[in-house]
Every structure is written in C-alpha cells, then in structure tokens.
Amino acid sequence: MPKEIKDKINQQPLISQEQENDKPPFETTTLWDYPKQSYGKKPKGNNKFQGVTPAFIIWNMLQRYTKPGDLVVDPMASSGTAIDVCEEEGRKVIGYDINPQHPKVIKNDSRKIPLADNSVDMVFIDSPYGDNVNYSDDPADIGKISAEDPRFYEELEKVAKEIYRILKPGKVMGWLIGDQWVKRKFTPVGFKIYQMLVDDVKFEPIDLICVVRRNQSSNTRLWHYRAQKFNFFLRGFKYLILVKKPDGKKMERPLKVDWKKYK
Ligand SMILES: C[S@@+](CC[C@H](N)C(=O)[O-])C[C@H]1O[C@@H](n2cnc3c(N)ncnc32)[C@H](O)[C@@H]1O
C-alpha cells in the first residue's frame, strides 16, 4: 500500500463515520464491545426485556454478510431486536418466538420453521443459555431445560438443523450464547453449542467473537463482592459463533505444495 494512503488511514479519527451517524462501530476484531443495548434514535427490541440482544451485534452481521433486500430470519426473536435493526437497514426479516414480545414476531416453535429449504440469506439467533431466565410458562420453551442436561443440546440441535435447512448454501448464521456458572459448577455452554454446530450439524466455522457482557443483573457491587469472597468469576462475555452452510464448492485454487523444498 502506498505510504500516502497508509498515512491518511492512520490519521483518521477512531470515531468512525457510522458512530457520527448514530450507527454502531463496524467491528474489525474478535472482541466486540458496546456500552448500550441499542443505538440511534429509534429503540431496537425492548431493553426492559430480560435477555434482550445487543442491537449492534445484528447490525455488524448485516454489514458483513447481507445486502439490502436480503431475507434475514431470527428463530427466537422475542422483543424483536433483529426485526427493528433489519427494517432500518432495508433487509427483509422474519422473526419467530414461542413467546412473542413484539407485534411483528410470529408465534412458532423453532424446532420446525415454516420456510422452504435454501430460502434465507442470513440467520441470527440468541437462544436460551440454560434455564437461568424464566421466559414463559410454555412447555415448548427450551429455556426450561438446564444447560447441565444433555436434552438442552439435543433440543437446540433440532433448531440448528432447521436453520441449516432454510439457509441458502454458503450463507451465514450467528449464534449468540453464554457459559454458565451455577452452584459452584462451570458449564462451557458455548463450546458445547460450537461442537454441536460444527461436528454434528456440519456447519463450516467462520470465526468466534467474544461479546462483552454489560448491564447484566449480576453487575452489582454485591455480586462483585461475592465473586471475590467466594473465589469465582462473574460471566464477562458471550460468544457469537459465526458459521456458514457449506456451498459445496471446492477451493478455487488448491494449495500446491512444493515437496522438493522439504526434502
Ligand atoms: C435470549 S431470548 C431472545 C432475545 C431476542 N433476540 C430479543 O432481542 O428480544 C431467547 C428466546 O428464546 C425463546 N424460545 C425458547 N424456546 C423456544 C422455542 N422452542 N421456539 C422458539 N423460541 C423459543 C424464548 O421465548 C426467548 O424469548
């Protein structure tokens, strides 16, 4: 890259054009942090809803993996953060949830998604992380099952298989998930979901993002005191697991190894 261009880039302020225009920053590393649940003048989702998704995550995924007019699906949309972000960004969107909290979210159990095979351009899902939040009394709510119970992963695998089916080949899914530390026991929920997606459902890995957790109910003086006194850690991040449905294409330029060089 010519030196003048490098200098020009280095001189640019760290506050991007997007932030000036009330958009979140375009994330370029695998550590994503945003101090608020939403951005801009219009709220996205309901920040009073326990378990609401940080809107900047969906905004960042849209910039990288979709174009205007693409169809995005959120199978567990609840208060509709994905719907609000997608509509503002000119994407078509369908949100489902077993317990809708937004007028445009359709009631549906995401173990069966009423959409055709290979019809969707991107999926975002923020599933329950175990039974830590009481979302509803519906027995079909997967958030009724503990993350220590193998059934939790079996039920979420059914959801993952539906997502795989409706995605077009080569298209991307982001799954937001957090680990669990309850009653002195750590459960690596994120690793287990990653393993299920890649090993069992056969999604191709793209990357693993750490999203800083803010404004959670344990972010109080009392919990920080307990974490120190009883020697445990409060959850500081969630994973955004980025995967894609294979497109069946072989690598365009297969790697040629010059074996003579290694003799
Ligand atoms: C972390 S919340 C999603 C938050 C949402 N993205 C938002 O911003 O409001 C998880 C959601 O999964 C939903 N859920 C649990 N089991 C489900 C199922 N079998 N089918 C569809 N939704 C389900 C719950 O009702 C809950 O709303």
GROMACS .gro file of N, CA and C in nm, residues 64-146:
model
  249
   64ARG      N    1  -2.165  -0.724   0.716
   64ARG     CA    2  -2.067  -0.819   0.660
   64ARG      C    3  -2.130  -0.924   0.570
   65TYR      N    4  -2.250  -0.971   0.605
   65TYR     CA    5  -2.299  -1.093   0.540
   65TYR      C    6  -2.427  -1.076   0.458
   66THR      N    7  -2.480  -0.953   0.448
   66THR     CA    8  -2.603  -0.936   0.368
   66THR      C    9  -2.594  -0.808   0.286
   67LYS      N   10  -2.688  -0.797   0.192
   67LYS     CA   11  -2.703  -0.670   0.119
   67LYS      C   12  -2.852  -0.629   0.128
   68PRO      N   13  -2.883  -0.502   0.099
   68PRO     CA   14  -3.024  -0.459   0.107
   68PRO      C   15  -3.114  -0.551   0.026
   69GLY      N   16  -3.231  -0.581   0.083
   69GLY     CA   17  -3.328  -0.669   0.015
   69GLY      C   18  -3.313  -0.815   0.052
   70ASP      N   19  -3.201  -0.855   0.113
   70ASP     CA   20  -3.182  -0.995   0.155
   70ASP      C   21  -3.282  -1.032   0.265
   71LEU      N   22  -3.310  -1.162   0.275
   71LEU     CA   23  -3.402  -1.210   0.379
   71LEU      C   24  -3.324  -1.263   0.499
   72VAL      N   25  -3.354  -1.207   0.616
   72VAL     CA   26  -3.289  -1.247   0.742
   72VAL      C   27  -3.396  -1.311   0.831
   73VAL      N   28  -3.357  -1.420   0.903
   73VAL     CA   29  -3.452  -1.486   0.995
   73VAL      C   30  -3.391  -1.493   1.134
   74ASP      N   31  -3.474  -1.460   1.235
   74ASP     CA   32  -3.437  -1.482   1.375
   74ASP      C   33  -3.539  -1.579   1.433
   75PRO      N   34  -3.501  -1.705   1.460
   75PRO     CA   35  -3.598  -1.805   1.508
   75PRO      C   36  -3.638  -1.788   1.654
   76MET      N   37  -3.567  -1.703   1.730
   76MET     CA   38  -3.603  -1.678   1.871
   76MET      C   39  -3.599  -1.527   1.893
   77ALA      N   40  -3.692  -1.456   1.827
   77ALA     CA   41  -3.680  -1.310   1.814
   77ALA      C   42  -3.735  -1.230   1.931
   78SER      N   43  -3.828  -1.289   2.007
   78SER     CA   44  -3.881  -1.230   2.129
   78SER      C   45  -3.920  -1.083   2.121
   79SER      N   46  -3.836  -0.990   2.172
   79SER     CA   47  -3.875  -0.848   2.172
   79SER      C   48  -3.838  -0.781   2.039
   80GLY      N   49  -3.788  -0.859   1.944
   80GLY     CA   50  -3.778  -0.811   1.805
   80GLY      C   51  -3.659  -0.724   1.771
   81THR      N   52  -3.547  -0.739   1.843
   81THR     CA   53  -3.429  -0.657   1.811
   81THR      C   54  -3.389  -0.676   1.664
   82ALA      N   55  -3.385  -0.801   1.619
   82ALA     CA   56  -3.342  -0.828   1.481
   82ALA      C   57  -3.439  -0.764   1.381
   83ILE      N   58  -3.570  -0.766   1.414
   83ILE     CA   59  -3.669  -0.708   1.324
   83ILE      C   60  -3.644  -0.557   1.309
   84ASP      N   61  -3.624  -0.490   1.422
   84ASP     CA   62  -3.606  -0.344   1.419
   84ASP      C   63  -3.477  -0.306   1.346
   85VAL      N   64  -3.368  -0.381   1.371
   85VAL     CA   65  -3.240  -0.349   1.305
   85VAL      C   66  -3.252  -0.374   1.155
   86CYS      N   67  -3.308  -0.490   1.117
   86CYS     CA   68  -3.317  -0.525   0.974
   86CYS      C   69  -3.404  -0.425   0.899
   87GLU      N   70  -3.517  -0.385   0.959
   87GLU     CA   71  -3.606  -0.291   0.888
   87GLU      C   72  -3.534  -0.159   0.864
   88GLU      N   73  -3.461  -0.112   0.965
   88GLU     CA   74  -3.390   0.015   0.947
   88GLU      C   75  -3.281   0.004   0.840
   89GLU      N   76  -3.224  -0.117   0.823
   89GLU     CA   77  -3.114  -0.136   0.726
   89GLU      C   78  -3.164  -0.186   0.590
   90GLY      N   79  -3.297  -0.189   0.571
   90GLY     CA   80  -3.351  -0.225   0.439
   90GLY      C   81  -3.338  -0.373   0.406
   91ARG      N   82  -3.338  -0.459   0.509
   91ARG     CA   83  -3.337  -0.604   0.484
   91ARG      C   84  -3.478  -0.657   0.512
   92LYS      N   85  -3.519  -0.763   0.437
   92LYS     CA   86  -3.644  -0.830   0.472
   92LYS      C   87  -3.616  -0.915   0.595
   93VAL      N   88  -3.716  -0.931   0.680
   93VAL     CA   89  -3.689  -1.005   0.804
   93VAL      C   90  -3.812  -1.080   0.852
   94ILE      N   91  -3.790  -1.201   0.906
   94ILE     CA   92  -3.897  -1.276   0.971
   94ILE      C   93  -3.845  -1.317   1.108
   95GLY      N   94  -3.924  -1.287   1.211
   95GLY     CA   95  -3.887  -1.325   1.348
   95GLY      C   96  -3.992  -1.418   1.405
   96TYR      N   97  -3.945  -1.527   1.467
   96TYR     CA   98  -4.036  -1.621   1.535
   96TYR      C   99  -3.997  -1.627   1.682
   97ASP      N  100  -4.091  -1.668   1.766
   97ASP     CA  101  -4.059  -1.698   1.906
   97ASP      C  102  -4.176  -1.776   1.965
   98ILE      N  103  -4.146  -1.859   2.063
   98ILE     CA  104  -4.251  -1.935   2.131
   98ILE      C  105  -4.335  -1.839   2.218
   99ASN      N  106  -4.275  -1.724   2.252
   99ASN     CA  107  -4.341  -1.626   2.338
   99ASN      C  108  -4.313  -1.484   2.285
  100PRO      N  109  -4.384  -1.446   2.174
  100PRO     CA  110  -4.352  -1.318   2.109
  100PRO      C  111  -4.375  -1.198   2.202
  101GLN      N  112  -4.282  -1.101   2.194
  101GLN     CA  113  -4.290  -0.980   2.276
  101GLN      C  114  -4.285  -0.855   2.187
  102HIS      N  115  -4.317  -0.873   2.057
  102HIS     CA  116  -4.309  -0.765   1.959
  102HIS      C  117  -4.421  -0.792   1.859
  103PRO      N  118  -4.494  -0.688   1.814
  103PRO     CA  119  -4.611  -0.714   1.728
  103PRO      C  120  -4.580  -0.790   1.600
  104LYS      N  121  -4.456  -0.780   1.549
  104LYS     CA  122  -4.426  -0.847   1.421
  104LYS      C  123  -4.364  -0.986   1.440
  105VAL      N  124  -4.341  -1.027   1.564
  105VAL     CA  125  -4.283  -1.161   1.586
  105VAL      C  126  -4.396  -1.265   1.581
  106ILE      N  127  -4.374  -1.371   1.505
  106ILE     CA  128  -4.475  -1.475   1.483
  106ILE      C  129  -4.454  -1.588   1.584
  107LYS      N  130  -4.564  -1.634   1.646
  107LYS     CA  131  -4.551  -1.743   1.743
  107LYS      C  132  -4.517  -1.873   1.670
  108ASN      N  133  -4.408  -1.935   1.711
  108ASN     CA  134  -4.365  -2.059   1.645
  108ASN      C  135  -4.257  -2.127   1.728
  109ASP      N  136  -4.262  -2.259   1.731
  109ASP     CA  137  -4.155  -2.337   1.796
  109ASP      C  138  -4.045  -2.355   1.691
  110SER      N  139  -3.925  -2.308   1.721
  110SER     CA  140  -3.821  -2.305   1.617
  110SER      C  141  -3.761  -2.441   1.586
  111ARG      N  142  -3.810  -2.547   1.650
  111ARG     CA  143  -3.766  -2.680   1.609
  111ARG      C  144  -3.830  -2.720   1.477
  112LYS      N  145  -3.927  -2.640   1.431
  112LYS     CA  146  -3.990  -2.659   1.299
  112LYS      C  147  -4.015  -2.519   1.244
  113ILE      N  148  -3.938  -2.478   1.145
  113ILE     CA  149  -3.952  -2.341   1.092
  113ILE      C  150  -4.030  -2.347   0.960
  114PRO      N  151  -4.143  -2.271   0.950
  114PRO     CA  152  -4.229  -2.285   0.831
  114PRO      C  153  -4.176  -2.209   0.710
  115LEU      N  154  -4.054  -2.243   0.667
  115LEU     CA  155  -3.994  -2.179   0.550
  115LEU      C  156  -3.933  -2.287   0.461
  116ALA      N  157  -3.923  -2.256   0.330
  116ALA     CA  158  -3.870  -2.354   0.234
  116ALA      C  159  -3.720  -2.375   0.252
  117ASP      N  160  -3.671  -2.490   0.206
  117ASP     CA  161  -3.526  -2.519   0.205
  117ASP      C  162  -3.455  -2.411   0.124
  118ASN      N  163  -3.332  -2.382   0.162
  118ASN     CA  164  -3.243  -2.293   0.083
  118ASN      C  165  -3.309  -2.160   0.044
  119SER      N  166  -3.379  -2.096   0.139
  119SER     CA  167  -3.454  -1.975   0.101
  119SER      C  168  -3.410  -1.849   0.177
  120VAL      N  169  -3.314  -1.861   0.268
  120VAL     CA  170  -3.284  -1.749   0.360
  120VAL      C  171  -3.137  -1.706   0.343
  121ASP      N  172  -3.114  -1.573   0.352
  121ASP     CA  173  -2.979  -1.519   0.327
  121ASP      C  174  -2.893  -1.508   0.454
  122MET      N  175  -2.956  -1.495   0.569
  122MET     CA  176  -2.878  -1.491   0.693
  122MET      C  177  -2.969  -1.526   0.811
  123VAL      N  178  -2.913  -1.597   0.909
  123VAL     CA  179  -2.989  -1.625   1.032
  123VAL      C  180  -2.910  -1.571   1.150
  124PHE      N  181  -2.982  -1.504   1.241
  124PHE     CA  182  -2.923  -1.466   1.369
  124PHE      C  183  -3.010  -1.530   1.477
  125ILE      N  184  -2.947  -1.588   1.579
  125ILE     CA  185  -3.024  -1.647   1.690
  125ILE      C  186  -2.952  -1.621   1.823
  126ASP      N  187  -3.031  -1.578   1.921
  126ASP     CA  188  -2.983  -1.559   2.058
  126ASP      C  189  -3.070  -1.653   2.141
  127SER      N  190  -3.023  -1.777   2.160
  127SER     CA  191  -3.107  -1.879   2.223
  127SER      C  192  -3.097  -1.868   2.376
  128PRO      N  193  -3.182  -1.941   2.451
  128PRO     CA  194  -3.156  -1.951   2.595
  128PRO      C  195  -3.018  -2.012   2.619
  129TYR      N  196  -2.957  -1.977   2.733
  129TYR     CA  197  -2.823  -2.031   2.767
  129TYR      C  198  -2.835  -2.143   2.869
  130GLY      N  199  -2.958  -2.184   2.896
  130GLY     CA  200  -2.986  -2.283   3.000
  130GLY      C  201  -3.120  -2.241   3.060
  131ASP      N  202  -3.142  -2.273   3.188
  131ASP     CA  203  -3.270  -2.236   3.250
  131ASP      C  204  -3.255  -2.118   3.345
  132ASN      N  205  -3.158  -2.027   3.316
  132ASN     CA  206  -3.132  -1.916   3.408
  132ASN      C  207  -3.237  -1.805   3.399
  133VAL      N  208  -3.309  -1.794   3.286
  133VAL     CA  209  -3.412  -1.689   3.272
  133VAL      C  210  -3.548  -1.756   3.250
  134ASN      N  211  -3.650  -1.706   3.320
  134ASN     CA  212  -3.784  -1.762   3.305
  134ASN      C  213  -3.857  -1.685   3.194
  135TYR      N  214  -3.844  -1.733   3.069
  135TYR     CA  215  -3.902  -1.658   2.956
  135TYR      C  216  -4.054  -1.673   2.951
  136SER      N  217  -4.107  -1.793   2.981
  136SER     CA  218  -4.252  -1.815   2.972
  136SER      C  219  -4.287  -1.944   3.043
  137ASP      N  220  -4.420  -1.972   3.048
  137ASP     CA  221  -4.465  -2.099   3.108
  137ASP      C  222  -4.487  -2.205   3.001
  138ASP      N  223  -4.457  -2.172   2.876
  138ASP     CA  224  -4.480  -2.266   2.766
  138ASP      C  225  -4.387  -2.387   2.780
  139PRO      N  226  -4.444  -2.508   2.783
  139PRO     CA  227  -4.357  -2.626   2.798
  139PRO      C  228  -4.261  -2.645   2.680
  140ALA      N  229  -4.291  -2.579   2.565
  140ALA     CA  230  -4.201  -2.590   2.448
  140ALA      C  231  -4.081  -2.495   2.459
  141ASP      N  232  -4.077  -2.415   2.567
  141ASP     CA  233  -3.966  -2.321   2.586
  141ASP      C  234  -3.839  -2.398   2.624
  142ILE      N  235  -3.738  -2.392   2.537
  142ILE     CA  236  -3.614  -2.467   2.562
  142ILE      C  237  -3.539  -2.408   2.683
  143GLY      N  238  -3.573  -2.286   2.718
  143GLY     CA  239  -3.516  -2.221   2.836
  143GLY      C  240  -3.566  -2.280   2.968
  144LYS      N  241  -3.645  -2.387   2.959
  144LYS     CA  242  -3.689  -2.458   3.081
  144LYS      C  243  -3.590  -2.570   3.115
  145ILE      N  244  -3.498  -2.599   3.021
  145ILE     CA  245  -3.408  -2.713   3.041
  145ILE      C  246  -3.270  -2.662   3.086
  146SER      N  247  -3.215  -2.726   3.186
  146SER     CA  248  -3.083  -2.685   3.237
  146SER      C  249  -2.974  -2.713   3.134
   0.00000   0.00000   0.00000
